[in-house]
Amino acid sequence: LKPVSKKTSYGFLQVGVQVYGGGLWHTWFDRDLSVAGRVMIRDRSGGYAQRLVSIDEPIMRIPSLAIHLDRGVADGFKYNKEVHLTPILATVSKAMNGDASADSKDSKENKDSDGTPHHPVLLKRIAKELNVNVADISDFELCLYDTQKAVIGGICEEFIYSARLDNLNSSYCAMEGLINSLGDKKSFEEDTNIRMVALFDNEEVGSTSAYGANSSLIESALRRIQASSADGDSPTAFEESIANSFMISSDVTHAIHPNYSEKHEANHRPELQKGPSIKVNANQRYATTSVTSTILKDIAKRNGIPLQEFVVRNDSPCGSTIGPMLSAQLGLRTIDIGNPLLSMHSIREVCGADDVGLSVKLFEHFFTEFAALDAKISVD
């Protein structure tokens, strides 16, 4: 939502929004939308506290224009992101009737709406969800989302249809793998390394933020961890730790699309249900090297985990990940991998259910087996 989101047009209450990253925005039309995010609440002591909110109801919608009013839509759906992606919240008449039935305090606030940056009916709904007064809401960061739940789909029940698989898929697999790795007590107790998962914000818009990968956050965290566990006072202890470390940069990759197979390089076409893909790019859009791929392939082979490989066509642009960024900043051995995905950046994406389990298994065995394997790797 924009800082001033309140809009009214031809009897409708609308909400001004900003687009984030490179979404397939046409997929957001005619979906049951709501909002979720962070709200800053003023407490009784005069301080402020963060609260998370998710309104699990379809309170907004971006309706398409009927084909009768746009005969050219069959030749290409064109839209303006500023004008046509503005969702409808309510009709003016119904919202006014709702105000009349509110308690006197909120009714007074909602009727005197000239100075409010957001529609009072929206603020009331957020306040209700958080069990606070509208006046207690100081500010918020709210994003629209599709209220349709994730489901298992396909005639063989083998696909996951969901929003935000990019990149909650990788985040889930890494965390599950880390947790599962702790079940091997002997491996954990004998491990000379520290097992860690880092999840960053703002990757889709370049990662340059206080919480993004292109910040000092990860280096600061690593330095504090290293300092708390270091033996002696070696001035190069951190650098030595980095040299002995290994990073899996995990971000979903493009699965081969049966209707657009020409978009993939002929020998590198990741398929759903056939395991994670190692991503390689000669122009360093991915951080994979022969050394880092050897390590992960060895772990995967010993544990029966299939791996695929992905290379973009020479006549196609290549996306990137935080892998090259962090590898360059820290001098860290890195490999880029990811589960194959269809409909990437759509409001509803598709992945293989088996790939999730395979990826979790890969992370688990990486955490438990890396140290022993790394001791056998010799590189000048």
mmCIF file of C-alpha atoms in Angstrom:
data_model
loop_
_atom_site.group_PDB
_atom_site.id
_atom_site.type_symbol
_atom_site.label_atom_id
_atom_site.label_comp_id
_atom_site.label_asym_id
_atom_site.label_seq_id
_atom_site.Cartn_x
_atom_site.Cartn_y
_atom_site.Cartn_z
ATOM 1 C CA LEU A 1 0.000 0.000 0.000
ATOM 2 C CA LYS A 2 1.139 3.533 -0.727
ATOM 3 C CA PRO A 3 1.712 5.887 2.248
ATOM 4 C CA VAL A 4 -1.451 7.696 1.128
ATOM 5 C CA SER A 5 -3.577 4.879 -0.259
ATOM 6 C CA LYS A 6 -7.051 6.429 -0.124
ATOM 7 C CA LYS A 7 -8.654 6.744 -3.558
ATOM 8 C CA THR A 8 -12.258 7.211 -4.645
ATOM 9 C CA SER A 9 -13.529 6.793 -8.207
ATOM 10 C CA TYR A 10 -17.079 6.685 -9.582
ATOM 11 C CA GLY A 11 -18.683 5.349 -6.430
ATOM 12 C CA PHE A 12 -15.874 2.959 -5.497
ATOM 13 C CA LEU A 13 -13.363 3.095 -2.677
ATOM 14 C CA GLN A 14 -9.979 2.053 -4.050
ATOM 15 C CA VAL A 15 -6.554 1.513 -2.536
ATOM 16 C CA GLY A 16 -3.367 2.909 -4.042
ATOM 17 C CA VAL A 17 -0.584 0.343 -4.308
ATOM 18 C CA GLN A 18 3.025 0.138 -5.455
ATOM 19 C CA VAL A 19 4.313 -2.787 -7.496
ATOM 20 C CA TYR A 20 7.262 -4.696 -6.020
ATOM 21 C CA GLY A 21 9.842 -6.358 -8.244
ATOM 22 C CA GLY A 22 9.051 -7.957 -11.588
ATOM 23 C CA GLY A 23 5.724 -9.685 -11.083
ATOM 24 C CA LEU A 24 3.487 -11.225 -13.724
ATOM 25 C CA TRP A 25 0.960 -8.552 -12.859
ATOM 26 C CA HIS A 26 -1.737 -9.723 -15.265
ATOM 27 C CA THR A 27 -2.195 -12.758 -12.986
ATOM 28 C CA TRP A 28 -3.373 -10.457 -10.186
ATOM 29 C CA PHE A 29 -6.587 -9.550 -11.995
ATOM 30 C CA ASP A 30 -9.787 -11.200 -10.750
ATOM 31 C CA ARG A 31 -8.190 -12.725 -7.656
ATOM 32 C CA ASP A 32 -9.535 -12.626 -4.099
ATOM 33 C CA LEU A 33 -7.045 -10.330 -2.385
ATOM 34 C CA SER A 34 -6.305 -9.226 1.138
ATOM 35 C CA VAL A 35 -3.482 -7.518 3.040
ATOM 36 C CA ALA A 36 -0.790 -8.657 5.452
ATOM 37 C CA GLY A 37 2.308 -7.128 6.982
ATOM 38 C CA ARG A 38 3.650 -5.080 9.868
ATOM 39 C CA VAL A 39 1.707 -2.499 11.866
ATOM 40 C CA MET A 40 3.245 -0.095 14.383
ATOM 41 C CA ILE A 41 0.963 0.276 17.395
ATOM 42 C CA ARG A 42 1.115 2.997 20.053
ATOM 43 C CA ASP A 43 0.828 1.518 23.544
ATOM 44 C CA ARG A 44 -0.517 3.037 26.739
ATOM 45 C CA SER A 45 2.932 4.025 27.992
ATOM 46 C CA GLY A 46 3.534 6.213 24.951
ATOM 47 C CA GLY A 47 5.871 3.698 23.304
ATOM 48 C CA TYR A 48 5.449 1.776 20.069
ATOM 49 C CA ALA A 49 5.380 -1.928 19.307
ATOM 50 C CA GLN A 50 5.423 -3.953 16.121
ATOM 51 C CA ARG A 51 2.452 -6.229 15.411
ATOM 52 C CA LEU A 52 2.014 -8.598 12.499
ATOM 53 C CA VAL A 53 -1.367 -8.739 10.814
ATOM 54 C CA SER A 54 -2.994 -10.886 8.146
ATOM 55 C CA ILE A 55 -6.636 -10.368 7.259
ATOM 56 C CA ASP A 56 -7.717 -13.797 6.076
ATOM 57 C CA GLU A 57 -10.683 -12.544 4.052
ATOM 58 C CA PRO A 58 -11.037 -11.383 0.424
ATOM 59 C CA ILE A 59 -11.388 -7.655 1.078
ATOM 60 C CA MET A 60 -10.013 -6.385 -2.256
ATOM 61 C CA ARG A 61 -10.133 -7.236 -5.940
ATOM 62 C CA ILE A 62 -8.703 -5.958 -9.226
ATOM 63 C CA PRO A 63 -11.469 -6.638 -11.773
ATOM 64 C CA SER A 64 -10.743 -7.154 -15.452
ATOM 65 C CA LEU A 65 -12.433 -5.064 -18.115
ATOM 66 C CA ALA A 66 -15.173 -6.993 -19.931
ATOM 67 C CA ILE A 67 -14.193 -8.169 -23.406
ATOM 68 C CA HIS A 68 -17.208 -6.327 -24.828
ATOM 69 C CA LEU A 69 -15.502 -3.048 -23.861
ATOM 70 C CA ASP A 70 -12.049 -4.082 -25.076
ATOM 71 C CA ARG A 71 -12.271 -6.195 -28.225
ATOM 72 C CA GLY A 72 -8.504 -5.922 -28.739
ATOM 73 C CA VAL A 73 -7.732 -7.867 -25.587
ATOM 74 C CA ALA A 74 -7.722 -11.100 -27.581
ATOM 75 C CA ASP A 75 -4.630 -9.834 -29.400
ATOM 76 C CA GLY A 76 -2.775 -8.911 -26.204
ATOM 77 C CA PHE A 77 -3.721 -7.910 -22.695
ATOM 78 C CA LYS A 78 -2.333 -4.426 -22.112
ATOM 79 C CA TYR A 79 -2.574 -2.567 -18.812
ATOM 80 C CA ASN A 80 -1.050 0.402 -17.025
ATOM 81 C CA LYS A 81 0.470 -0.558 -13.678
ATOM 82 C CA GLU A 82 -0.406 2.777 -12.079
ATOM 83 C CA VAL A 83 -3.985 2.972 -13.324
ATOM 84 C CA HIS A 84 -5.269 -0.554 -13.867
ATOM 85 C CA LEU A 85 -3.724 -2.355 -10.875
ATOM 86 C CA THR A 86 -5.669 -0.278 -8.342
ATOM 87 C CA PRO A 87 -7.862 -2.664 -6.316
ATOM 88 C CA ILE A 88 -11.451 -2.028 -5.283
ATOM 89 C CA LEU A 89 -12.145 -2.055 -1.550
ATOM 90 C CA ALA A 90 -15.858 -1.175 -1.336
ATOM 91 C CA THR A 91 -18.611 0.989 -2.741
ATOM 92 C CA VAL A 92 -18.866 4.443 -1.221
ATOM 93 C CA SER A 93 -22.510 3.935 -0.244
ATOM 94 C CA LYS A 94 -21.931 0.654 1.574
ATOM 95 C CA ALA A 95 -18.862 1.978 3.391
ATOM 96 C CA MET A 96 -20.855 4.983 4.583
ATOM 97 C CA ASN A 97 -23.629 2.710 5.845
ATOM 98 C CA GLY A 98 -21.020 0.712 7.717
ATOM 99 C CA ASP A 99 -19.777 3.861 9.420
ATOM 100 C CA ALA A 100 -23.273 4.698 10.608
ATOM 101 C CA SER A 101 -23.468 1.406 12.503
ATOM 102 C CA ALA A 102 -20.067 1.838 14.193
ATOM 103 C CA ASP A 103 -19.600 2.888 17.781
ATOM 104 C CA SER A 104 -19.587 6.628 18.403
ATOM 105 C CA LYS A 105 -15.835 6.961 18.766
ATOM 106 C CA ASP A 106 -14.944 5.161 15.546
ATOM 107 C CA SER A 107 -17.919 6.693 13.715
ATOM 108 C CA LYS A 108 -16.610 10.166 14.470
ATOM 109 C CA GLU A 109 -13.103 9.236 13.301
ATOM 110 C CA ASN A 110 -14.344 7.645 10.076
ATOM 111 C CA LYS A 111 -16.686 10.463 9.100
ATOM 112 C CA ASP A 112 -13.954 13.051 9.647
ATOM 113 C CA SER A 113 -11.779 11.407 6.996
ATOM 114 C CA ASP A 114 -10.334 14.376 5.107
ATOM 115 C CA GLY A 115 -7.052 14.196 7.003
ATOM 116 C CA THR A 116 -6.589 10.418 6.967
ATOM 117 C CA PRO A 117 -4.208 8.873 4.388
ATOM 118 C CA HIS A 118 -6.158 5.595 4.263
ATOM 119 C CA HIS A 119 -9.813 4.724 4.028
ATOM 120 C CA PRO A 120 -11.317 4.637 7.541
ATOM 121 C CA VAL A 121 -13.132 1.383 6.731
ATOM 122 C CA LEU A 122 -9.769 -0.253 6.017
ATOM 123 C CA LEU A 123 -8.191 1.142 9.174
ATOM 124 C CA LYS A 124 -11.125 -0.137 11.201
ATOM 125 C CA ARG A 125 -10.717 -3.627 9.765
ATOM 126 C CA ILE A 126 -6.994 -3.660 10.580
ATOM 127 C CA ALA A 127 -7.677 -2.391 14.100
ATOM 128 C CA LYS A 128 -10.327 -5.067 14.608
ATOM 129 C CA GLU A 129 -7.902 -7.791 13.553
ATOM 130 C CA LEU A 130 -5.323 -6.518 16.057
ATOM 131 C CA ASN A 131 -7.871 -5.760 18.782
ATOM 132 C CA VAL A 132 -6.761 -2.145 19.087
ATOM 133 C CA ASN A 133 -8.313 1.257 18.447
ATOM 134 C CA VAL A 134 -7.824 2.951 15.096
ATOM 135 C CA ALA A 135 -6.153 5.839 16.903
ATOM 136 C CA ASP A 136 -3.480 3.416 18.154
ATOM 137 C CA ILE A 137 -2.257 2.666 14.617
ATOM 138 C CA SER A 138 0.818 4.793 13.956
ATOM 139 C CA ASP A 139 1.954 3.406 10.587
ATOM 140 C CA PHE A 140 2.170 0.167 8.660
ATOM 141 C CA GLU A 141 3.800 -1.741 5.810
ATOM 142 C CA LEU A 142 1.106 -3.856 4.194
ATOM 143 C CA CYS A 143 1.218 -5.937 1.044
ATOM 144 C CA LEU A 144 -1.574 -7.457 -0.990
ATOM 145 C CA TYR A 145 -1.764 -11.234 -1.245
ATOM 146 C CA ASP A 146 -4.036 -13.884 -2.734
ATOM 147 C CA THR A 147 -6.280 -15.459 -0.101
ATOM 148 C CA GLN A 148 -6.515 -18.772 -1.973
ATOM 149 C CA LYS A 149 -4.693 -21.411 0.065
ATOM 150 C CA ALA A 150 -1.876 -23.578 -1.238
ATOM 151 C CA VAL A 151 -3.055 -26.998 -2.434
ATOM 152 C CA ILE A 152 -1.699 -30.299 -3.695
ATOM 153 C CA GLY A 153 -2.806 -30.693 -7.317
ATOM 154 C CA GLY A 154 -2.535 -32.768 -10.488
ATOM 155 C CA ILE A 155 -4.332 -36.000 -11.226
ATOM 156 C CA CYS A 156 -1.547 -37.850 -9.370
ATOM 157 C CA GLU A 157 -1.468 -35.274 -6.566
ATOM 158 C CA GLU A 158 2.151 -34.455 -7.326
ATOM 159 C CA PHE A 159 2.190 -30.661 -7.713
ATOM 160 C CA ILE A 160 2.060 -27.805 -5.244
ATOM 161 C CA TYR A 161 -0.010 -24.835 -6.389
ATOM 162 C CA SER A 162 0.745 -21.833 -4.228
ATOM 163 C CA ALA A 163 1.704 -18.192 -4.000
ATOM 164 C CA ARG A 164 5.274 -17.170 -3.162
ATOM 165 C CA LEU A 165 6.958 -20.498 -3.892
ATOM 166 C CA ASP A 166 9.711 -18.178 -5.080
ATOM 167 C CA ASN A 167 11.377 -18.294 -2.683
ATOM 168 C CA LEU A 168 9.564 -19.753 0.338
ATOM 169 C CA ASN A 169 10.199 -23.134 -1.268
ATOM 170 C CA SER A 170 13.957 -22.818 -0.720
ATOM 171 C CA SER A 171 13.533 -21.193 2.677
ATOM 172 C CA TYR A 172 11.397 -24.078 3.935
ATOM 173 C CA CYS A 173 13.707 -26.752 2.541
ATOM 174 C CA ALA A 174 16.803 -25.182 4.097
ATOM 175 C CA MET A 175 15.202 -24.802 7.520
ATOM 176 C CA GLU A 176 13.777 -28.324 7.515
ATOM 177 C CA GLY A 177 17.133 -29.712 6.431
ATOM 178 C CA LEU A 178 18.902 -27.871 9.239
ATOM 179 C CA ILE A 179 16.427 -29.112 11.851
ATOM 180 C CA ASN A 180 16.601 -32.683 10.565
ATOM 181 C CA SER A 181 20.393 -32.607 10.627
ATOM 182 C CA LEU A 182 20.321 -32.171 14.398
ATOM 183 C CA GLY A 183 18.799 -35.644 14.721
ATOM 184 C CA ASP A 184 22.203 -37.147 13.920
ATOM 185 C CA LYS A 185 23.613 -36.566 17.388
ATOM 186 C CA LYS A 186 27.037 -38.051 16.685
ATOM 187 C CA SER A 187 27.530 -35.960 13.568
ATOM 188 C CA PHE A 188 26.410 -32.817 15.373
ATOM 189 C CA GLU A 189 28.683 -33.338 18.362
ATOM 190 C CA GLU A 190 31.708 -34.055 16.171
ATOM 191 C CA ASP A 191 31.045 -31.262 13.677
ATOM 192 C CA THR A 192 33.824 -28.682 13.669
ATOM 193 C CA ASN A 193 31.673 -26.258 11.679
ATOM 194 C CA ILE A 194 28.682 -24.101 12.562
ATOM 195 C CA ARG A 195 25.471 -24.945 10.710
ATOM 196 C CA MET A 196 23.526 -21.885 9.647
ATOM 197 C CA VAL A 197 20.609 -20.786 7.474
ATOM 198 C CA ALA A 198 20.250 -17.124 6.500
ATOM 199 C CA LEU A 199 17.002 -15.801 4.999
ATOM 200 C CA PHE A 200 17.101 -12.340 3.425
ATOM 201 C CA ASP A 201 14.547 -9.756 2.396
ATOM 202 C CA ASN A 202 14.373 -7.639 -0.777
ATOM 203 C CA GLU A 203 16.108 -10.101 -3.130
ATOM 204 C CA GLU A 204 13.639 -9.331 -5.905
ATOM 205 C CA VAL A 205 14.629 -5.658 -5.921
ATOM 206 C CA GLY A 206 18.401 -5.947 -5.692
ATOM 207 C CA SER A 207 19.004 -6.879 -2.025
ATOM 208 C CA THR A 208 20.319 -3.416 -1.124
ATOM 209 C CA SER A 209 18.532 -2.807 2.154
ATOM 210 C CA ALA A 210 19.189 -3.156 5.868
ATOM 211 C CA TYR A 211 17.789 -6.705 5.694
ATOM 212 C CA GLY A 212 19.031 -7.629 2.232
ATOM 213 C CA ALA A 213 21.985 -9.757 1.201
ATOM 214 C CA ASN A 214 23.776 -6.697 -0.184
ATOM 215 C CA SER A 215 24.272 -5.268 3.297
ATOM 216 C CA SER A 216 26.644 -5.800 6.197
ATOM 217 C CA LEU A 217 24.100 -7.995 7.976
ATOM 218 C CA ILE A 218 25.519 -11.412 7.121
ATOM 219 C CA GLU A 219 29.153 -10.418 7.655
ATOM 220 C CA SER A 220 28.301 -8.868 11.023
ATOM 221 C CA ALA A 221 26.417 -12.001 12.062
ATOM 222 C CA LEU A 222 29.249 -14.269 10.963
ATOM 223 C CA ARG A 223 31.849 -12.154 12.740
ATOM 224 C CA ARG A 224 29.875 -12.260 15.983
ATOM 225 C CA ILE A 225 29.401 -16.020 15.730
ATOM 226 C CA GLN A 226 33.081 -16.549 14.973
ATOM 227 C CA ALA A 227 34.184 -14.262 17.790
ATOM 228 C CA SER A 228 32.004 -16.068 20.314
ATOM 229 C CA SER A 229 33.466 -19.458 19.436
ATOM 230 C CA ALA A 230 37.085 -18.594 18.584
ATOM 231 C CA ASP A 231 40.002 -20.170 20.390
ATOM 232 C CA GLY A 232 42.882 -17.772 20.947
ATOM 233 C CA ASP A 233 43.251 -14.272 19.616
ATOM 234 C CA SER A 234 44.332 -14.823 16.033
ATOM 235 C CA PRO A 235 43.878 -11.552 14.083
ATOM 236 C CA THR A 236 42.882 -13.564 11.001
ATOM 237 C CA ALA A 237 40.467 -15.962 12.706
ATOM 238 C CA PHE A 238 37.458 -14.654 10.811
ATOM 239 C CA GLU A 239 39.187 -14.846 7.435
ATOM 240 C CA GLU A 240 40.308 -18.396 8.214
ATOM 241 C CA SER A 241 36.736 -19.319 9.101
ATOM 242 C CA ILE A 242 35.463 -17.912 5.815
ATOM 243 C CA ALA A 243 38.070 -19.876 3.865
ATOM 244 C CA ASN A 244 36.817 -23.072 5.510
ATOM 245 C CA SER A 245 33.151 -22.271 4.914
ATOM 246 C CA PHE A 246 30.722 -23.200 2.154
ATOM 247 C CA MET A 247 27.452 -21.582 1.089
ATOM 248 C CA ILE A 248 24.493 -23.031 -0.760
ATOM 249 C CA SER A 249 22.636 -20.181 -2.435
ATOM 250 C CA SER A 250 19.198 -21.674 -2.963
ATOM 251 C CA ASP A 251 16.648 -19.952 -5.185
ATOM 252 C CA VAL A 252 14.058 -21.634 -7.398
ATOM 253 C CA THR A 253 14.928 -22.165 -11.035
ATOM 254 C CA HIS A 254 12.976 -22.301 -14.293
ATOM 255 C CA ALA A 255 11.429 -25.686 -15.037
ATOM 256 C CA ILE A 256 10.972 -26.679 -18.655
ATOM 257 C CA HIS A 257 7.546 -25.499 -19.841
ATOM 258 C CA PRO A 258 5.893 -28.031 -22.188
ATOM 259 C CA ASN A 259 4.243 -25.242 -24.194
ATOM 260 C CA TYR A 260 7.389 -23.099 -24.453
ATOM 261 C CA SER A 261 10.197 -25.665 -24.581
ATOM 262 C CA GLU A 262 12.173 -23.507 -27.030
ATOM 263 C CA LYS A 263 12.922 -21.089 -24.200
ATOM 264 C CA HIS A 264 15.358 -23.574 -22.637
ATOM 265 C CA GLU A 265 18.819 -24.633 -23.753
ATOM 266 C CA ALA A 266 18.498 -28.100 -25.263
ATOM 267 C CA ASN A 267 20.758 -29.939 -22.799
ATOM 268 C CA HIS A 268 19.732 -28.052 -19.665
ATOM 269 C CA ARG A 269 16.018 -28.406 -19.155
ATOM 270 C CA PRO A 270 15.125 -28.983 -15.488
ATOM 271 C CA GLU A 271 11.949 -30.999 -14.996
ATOM 272 C CA LEU A 272 9.552 -31.100 -12.088
ATOM 273 C CA GLN A 273 9.883 -34.120 -9.790
ATOM 274 C CA LYS A 274 13.502 -34.845 -10.765
ATOM 275 C CA GLY A 275 15.333 -33.044 -7.989
ATOM 276 C CA PRO A 276 17.041 -29.692 -7.413
ATOM 277 C CA SER A 277 19.027 -28.035 -10.198
ATOM 278 C CA ILE A 278 22.598 -26.767 -10.052
ATOM 279 C CA LYS A 279 22.716 -23.388 -11.784
ATOM 280 C CA VAL A 280 25.762 -22.401 -13.848
ATOM 281 C CA ASN A 281 26.565 -19.208 -15.737
ATOM 282 C CA ALA A 282 29.881 -18.248 -17.342
ATOM 283 C CA ASN A 283 29.145 -14.555 -16.803
ATOM 284 C CA GLN A 284 28.953 -15.080 -13.041
ATOM 285 C CA ARG A 285 25.223 -14.553 -12.724
ATOM 286 C CA TYR A 286 25.436 -17.711 -10.625
ATOM 287 C CA ALA A 287 28.315 -18.495 -8.256
ATOM 288 C CA THR A 288 28.717 -22.215 -8.994
ATOM 289 C CA THR A 289 32.213 -23.511 -9.736
ATOM 290 C CA SER A 290 33.535 -26.982 -10.524
ATOM 291 C CA VAL A 291 34.841 -27.217 -6.960
ATOM 292 C CA THR A 292 31.547 -26.352 -5.287
ATOM 293 C CA SER A 293 29.486 -28.525 -7.642
ATOM 294 C CA THR A 294 31.815 -31.488 -6.993
ATOM 295 C CA ILE A 295 31.140 -31.258 -3.263
ATOM 296 C CA LEU A 296 27.365 -31.125 -3.596
ATOM 297 C CA LYS A 297 27.217 -33.791 -6.310
ATOM 298 C CA ASP A 298 29.214 -36.156 -4.107
ATOM 299 C CA ILE A 299 26.848 -35.667 -1.168
ATOM 300 C CA ALA A 300 23.808 -36.081 -3.418
ATOM 301 C CA LYS A 301 25.146 -39.246 -5.085
ATOM 302 C CA ARG A 302 25.967 -40.954 -1.801
ATOM 303 C CA ASN A 303 22.429 -40.318 -0.553
ATOM 304 C CA GLY A 304 20.485 -41.157 -3.698
ATOM 305 C CA ILE A 305 19.393 -37.569 -4.401
ATOM 306 C CA PRO A 306 19.006 -36.770 -8.114
ATOM 307 C CA LEU A 307 20.389 -33.455 -9.326
ATOM 308 C CA GLN A 308 19.753 -31.561 -12.541
ATOM 309 C CA GLU A 309 21.714 -28.753 -14.187
ATOM 310 C CA PHE A 310 20.494 -25.454 -15.574
ATOM 311 C CA VAL A 311 22.178 -23.098 -18.027
ATOM 312 C CA VAL A 312 20.339 -20.273 -19.738
ATOM 313 C CA ARG A 313 20.407 -19.956 -23.538
ATOM 314 C CA ASN A 314 23.049 -17.629 -25.001
ATOM 315 C CA ASP A 315 20.319 -15.572 -26.663
ATOM 316 C CA SER A 316 18.340 -15.147 -23.455
ATOM 317 C CA PRO A 317 18.994 -12.880 -20.468
ATOM 318 C CA CYS A 318 19.957 -14.632 -17.256
ATOM 319 C CA GLY A 319 18.580 -13.775 -13.860
ATOM 320 C CA SER A 320 20.778 -13.852 -10.803
ATOM 321 C CA THR A 321 20.689 -14.652 -7.094
ATOM 322 C CA ILE A 322 22.355 -13.491 -3.918
ATOM 323 C CA GLY A 323 24.995 -16.172 -4.505
ATOM 324 C CA PRO A 324 27.442 -14.107 -6.590
ATOM 325 C CA MET A 325 26.859 -11.079 -4.361
ATOM 326 C CA LEU A 326 27.734 -12.810 -1.087
ATOM 327 C CA SER A 327 30.475 -14.875 -2.658
ATOM 328 C CA ALA A 328 32.169 -11.685 -3.890
ATOM 329 C CA GLN A 329 31.684 -9.810 -0.614
ATOM 330 C CA LEU A 330 32.998 -12.569 1.618
ATOM 331 C CA GLY A 331 35.268 -14.646 -0.604
ATOM 332 C CA LEU A 332 33.065 -17.615 0.216
ATOM 333 C CA ARG A 333 32.869 -20.867 -1.742
ATOM 334 C CA THR A 334 29.358 -20.911 -3.155
ATOM 335 C CA ILE A 335 27.039 -23.017 -5.251
ATOM 336 C CA ASP A 336 23.712 -21.880 -6.722
ATOM 337 C CA ILE A 337 20.898 -24.410 -6.742
ATOM 338 C CA GLY A 338 17.110 -24.399 -6.743
ATOM 339 C CA ASN A 339 14.010 -26.493 -7.205
ATOM 340 C CA PRO A 340 12.376 -26.207 -10.657
ATOM 341 C CA LEU A 341 9.308 -23.995 -10.826
ATOM 342 C CA LEU A 342 6.618 -23.147 -13.364
ATOM 343 C CA SER A 343 4.805 -19.791 -13.533
ATOM 344 C CA MET A 344 7.605 -18.000 -11.689
ATOM 345 C CA HIS A 345 6.498 -14.575 -10.383
ATOM 346 C CA SER A 346 2.845 -15.383 -11.049
ATOM 347 C CA ILE A 347 0.359 -14.948 -8.226
ATOM 348 C CA ARG A 348 0.062 -18.780 -8.291
ATOM 349 C CA GLU A 349 3.221 -20.791 -8.944
ATOM 350 C CA VAL A 350 3.768 -24.526 -9.468
ATOM 351 C CA CYS A 351 6.446 -26.894 -8.169
ATOM 352 C CA GLY A 352 6.851 -30.640 -7.762
ATOM 353 C CA ALA A 353 5.976 -32.065 -4.346
ATOM 354 C CA ASP A 354 8.753 -34.670 -4.589
ATOM 355 C CA ASP A 355 11.343 -31.949 -5.204
ATOM 356 C CA VAL A 356 10.598 -30.434 -1.813
ATOM 357 C CA GLY A 357 11.435 -33.670 -0.021
ATOM 358 C CA LEU A 358 14.553 -34.187 -2.139
ATOM 359 C CA SER A 359 15.781 -30.694 -1.407
ATOM 360 C CA VAL A 360 15.188 -31.083 2.331
ATOM 361 C CA LYS A 361 17.148 -34.330 2.220
ATOM 362 C CA LEU A 362 19.989 -32.634 0.318
ATOM 363 C CA PHE A 363 20.281 -29.853 2.899
ATOM 364 C CA GLU A 364 20.163 -32.344 5.756
ATOM 365 C CA HIS A 365 23.016 -34.436 4.390
ATOM 366 C CA PHE A 366 25.003 -31.360 3.422
ATOM 367 C CA PHE A 367 24.931 -30.188 7.027
ATOM 368 C CA THR A 368 25.917 -33.595 8.411
ATOM 369 C CA GLU A 369 28.502 -34.637 5.811
ATOM 370 C CA PHE A 370 30.187 -31.486 4.522
ATOM 371 C CA ALA A 371 32.974 -31.265 7.109
ATOM 372 C CA ALA A 372 34.227 -34.801 6.505
ATOM 373 C CA LEU A 373 34.055 -34.415 2.725
ATOM 374 C CA ASP A 374 35.715 -31.006 2.715
ATOM 375 C CA ALA A 375 38.738 -32.472 4.491
ATOM 376 C CA LYS A 376 39.301 -34.636 1.403
ATOM 377 C CA ILE A 377 39.113 -31.760 -1.107
ATOM 378 C CA SER A 378 42.422 -30.422 -2.414
ATOM 379 C CA VAL A 379 42.411 -27.209 -4.450
ATOM 380 C CA ASP A 380 45.401 -24.934 -5.125
#
